[in-house]
């Protein structure tokens, strides 16, 4: 599981949905939740939140990503790569922190990925989970 610390920068509410603009290490991210400030009181601009997404939801790309609809894109360098017969786990050092991704080993071979490869890690807005900032078992 990828867990990052962020701060709410912007809330756009439509019915029971909220699009959340998040600042993570001075980099913008977005998440959409089925909640509003009325149903989730921590949804306040300026609040610190936890940003969570699964390793299996991180898409890896080499090269240009200008014409891709994904909003959460982080350039980085592969610092660790563990490959098994079917799946591979990548650790990517990015400006928002280290992001883990699990992709097929066939994709690793097809993209010719290795330690030191420059890649872009991408996460769909609807695949991000947010909550109040959590340290250990304590909410802040």
Short mmCIF file of C-alpha atoms in Angstrom, two decimals:
data_model
loop_
_atom_site.label_atom_id
_atom_site.label_comp_id
_atom_site.label_asym_id
_atom_site.label_seq_id
_atom_site.Cartn_x
_atom_site.Cartn_y
_atom_site.Cartn_z
CA UNK A 1 0.00 0.00 0.00
CA UNK A 2 1.25 3.48 -0.84
CA UNK A 3 0.66 6.04 1.93
CA UNK A 4 1.50 9.72 1.53
CA UNK A 5 0.89 12.81 3.66
CA UNK A 6 -0.91 15.68 1.94
CA UNK A 7 -2.82 18.87 2.54
CA UNK A 8 -6.22 19.73 1.09
CA UNK A 9 -5.85 22.68 -1.29
CA UNK A 10 -9.23 22.78 -3.01
CA UNK A 11 -12.67 21.18 -2.79
CA UNK A 12 -15.11 21.03 -5.71
CA UNK A 13 -18.48 19.65 -4.63
CA UNK A 14 -21.18 18.27 -6.92
CA UNK A 15 -24.09 16.50 -5.25
CA UNK A 16 -22.61 13.81 -3.00
CA UNK A 17 -19.19 13.84 -4.73
CA UNK A 18 -16.15 15.94 -3.87
CA UNK A 19 -13.12 16.41 -6.09
CA UNK A 20 -10.20 17.12 -3.76
CA UNK A 21 -7.09 19.01 -4.81
CA UNK A 22 -4.21 17.79 -2.65
CA UNK A 23 -0.69 19.16 -2.14
CA UNK A 24 1.89 16.41 -1.52
CA UNK A 25 5.45 17.74 -1.19
CA UNK A 26 4.52 20.79 -3.33
CA UNK A 27 3.10 18.52 -6.06
CA UNK A 28 -0.60 18.57 -6.93
CA UNK A 29 -2.71 15.42 -6.75
CA UNK A 30 -6.43 14.86 -7.04
CA UNK A 31 -8.90 12.39 -5.57
CA UNK A 32 -12.64 12.03 -5.88
CA UNK A 33 -14.72 10.73 -2.99
CA UNK A 34 -18.37 9.94 -2.34
CA UNK A 35 -18.49 12.39 0.56
CA UNK A 36 -18.83 16.10 1.21
CA UNK A 37 -17.71 18.36 4.05
CA UNK A 38 -21.16 17.72 5.59
CA UNK A 39 -20.66 13.93 5.70
CA UNK A 40 -16.87 13.96 6.23
CA UNK A 41 -15.96 16.91 8.50
CA UNK A 42 -12.20 16.54 7.85
CA UNK A 43 -12.77 17.77 4.26
CA UNK A 44 -11.58 21.31 4.96
CA UNK A 45 -9.08 23.30 2.91
CA UNK A 46 -5.79 23.34 4.82
CA UNK A 47 -6.36 20.04 6.66
CA UNK A 48 -3.60 17.43 6.60
CA UNK A 49 -4.81 14.11 5.19
CA UNK A 50 -3.55 10.63 4.39
CA UNK A 51 -3.44 9.73 0.70
CA UNK A 52 -3.59 5.97 0.07
CA UNK A 53 -3.51 3.87 -3.10
CA UNK A 54 -2.73 0.24 -3.90
CA UNK A 55 0.47 -0.82 -5.66
CA UNK A 56 -1.70 -2.59 -8.26
CA UNK A 57 -3.36 0.73 -9.17
CA UNK A 58 -0.09 2.42 -10.18
CA UNK A 59 0.35 2.52 -13.95
CA UNK A 60 3.91 2.75 -15.27
CA UNK A 61 4.90 4.63 -18.40
CA UNK A 62 8.15 5.39 -20.18
CA UNK A 63 8.25 8.45 -22.38
CA UNK A 64 5.70 11.19 -23.08
CA UNK A 65 2.49 11.27 -21.02
CA UNK A 66 1.11 14.60 -22.30
CA UNK A 67 -1.93 13.07 -24.01
CA UNK A 68 -3.09 10.81 -21.19
CA UNK A 69 -6.16 11.71 -19.15
CA UNK A 70 -4.68 10.60 -15.83
CA UNK A 71 -4.24 13.61 -13.53
CA UNK A 72 -1.90 12.06 -10.98
CA UNK A 73 1.44 11.66 -12.78
CA UNK A 74 4.80 11.52 -11.00
CA UNK A 75 8.13 11.26 -12.77
CA UNK A 76 10.74 9.20 -11.02
CA UNK A 77 13.53 6.67 -11.18
CA UNK A 78 13.24 2.96 -10.41
CA UNK A 79 15.37 2.33 -7.33
CA UNK A 80 14.39 -1.31 -6.76
CA UNK A 81 12.92 -4.01 -9.02
CA UNK A 82 11.93 -7.50 -7.88
CA UNK A 83 10.67 -9.80 -10.65
CA UNK A 84 9.01 -13.17 -10.31
CA UNK A 85 7.53 -15.36 -13.02
CA UNK A 86 4.23 -13.43 -13.30
CA UNK A 87 4.50 -10.19 -11.34
CA UNK A 88 7.14 -7.59 -10.59
CA UNK A 89 7.33 -5.02 -7.81
CA UNK A 90 8.92 -1.65 -8.52
CA UNK A 91 9.98 1.01 -6.02
CA UNK A 92 10.09 4.39 -7.72
CA UNK A 93 11.68 7.47 -6.17
CA UNK A 94 9.47 10.47 -7.09
CA UNK A 95 9.00 14.04 -5.92
CA UNK A 96 6.02 12.98 -3.77
CA UNK A 97 8.00 10.17 -2.13
CA UNK A 98 8.71 6.55 -2.90
CA UNK A 99 5.86 4.88 -4.79
CA UNK A 100 5.48 1.11 -5.12
CA UNK A 101 3.92 -0.49 -8.18
CA UNK A 102 3.08 -4.09 -8.99
CA UNK A 103 2.86 -4.84 -12.72
CA UNK A 104 3.27 -7.97 -14.84
CA UNK A 105 6.77 -9.22 -15.48
CA UNK A 106 5.86 -9.25 -19.18
CA UNK A 107 5.26 -5.47 -18.96
CA UNK A 108 8.66 -5.01 -17.29
CA UNK A 109 10.30 -6.87 -20.18
CA UNK A 110 8.25 -5.07 -22.84
CA UNK A 111 9.13 -1.63 -21.40
CA UNK A 112 12.74 -2.76 -20.81
CA UNK A 113 12.57 -1.56 -17.20
CA UNK A 114 15.54 -1.86 -14.87
CA UNK A 115 16.96 -0.14 -11.81
CA UNK A 116 17.78 3.41 -12.87
CA UNK A 117 15.08 3.60 -15.58
CA UNK A 118 13.21 6.90 -15.72
CA UNK A 119 9.46 6.30 -15.61
CA UNK A 120 6.20 8.04 -14.83
CA UNK A 121 3.97 6.54 -12.12
CA UNK A 122 0.30 7.33 -12.72
CA UNK A 123 -2.77 6.82 -10.54
CA UNK A 124 -6.39 7.41 -11.55
CA UNK A 125 -8.20 10.03 -9.46
CA UNK A 126 -10.91 7.55 -8.45
CA UNK A 127 -8.34 5.00 -7.19
CA UNK A 128 -7.07 7.24 -4.40
CA UNK A 129 -8.44 6.86 -0.89
CA UNK A 130 -8.13 9.71 1.59
CA UNK A 131 -8.68 9.98 5.31
CA UNK A 132 -7.68 12.09 8.25
CA UNK A 133 -3.91 12.10 8.84
CA UNK A 134 -2.97 8.89 10.61
CA UNK A 135 0.25 8.26 12.53
CA UNK A 136 0.38 4.82 14.09
CA UNK A 137 -3.13 4.35 15.43
CA UNK A 138 -3.76 8.03 16.12
CA UNK A 139 -5.70 10.47 13.95
CA UNK A 140 -4.37 14.00 13.66
#
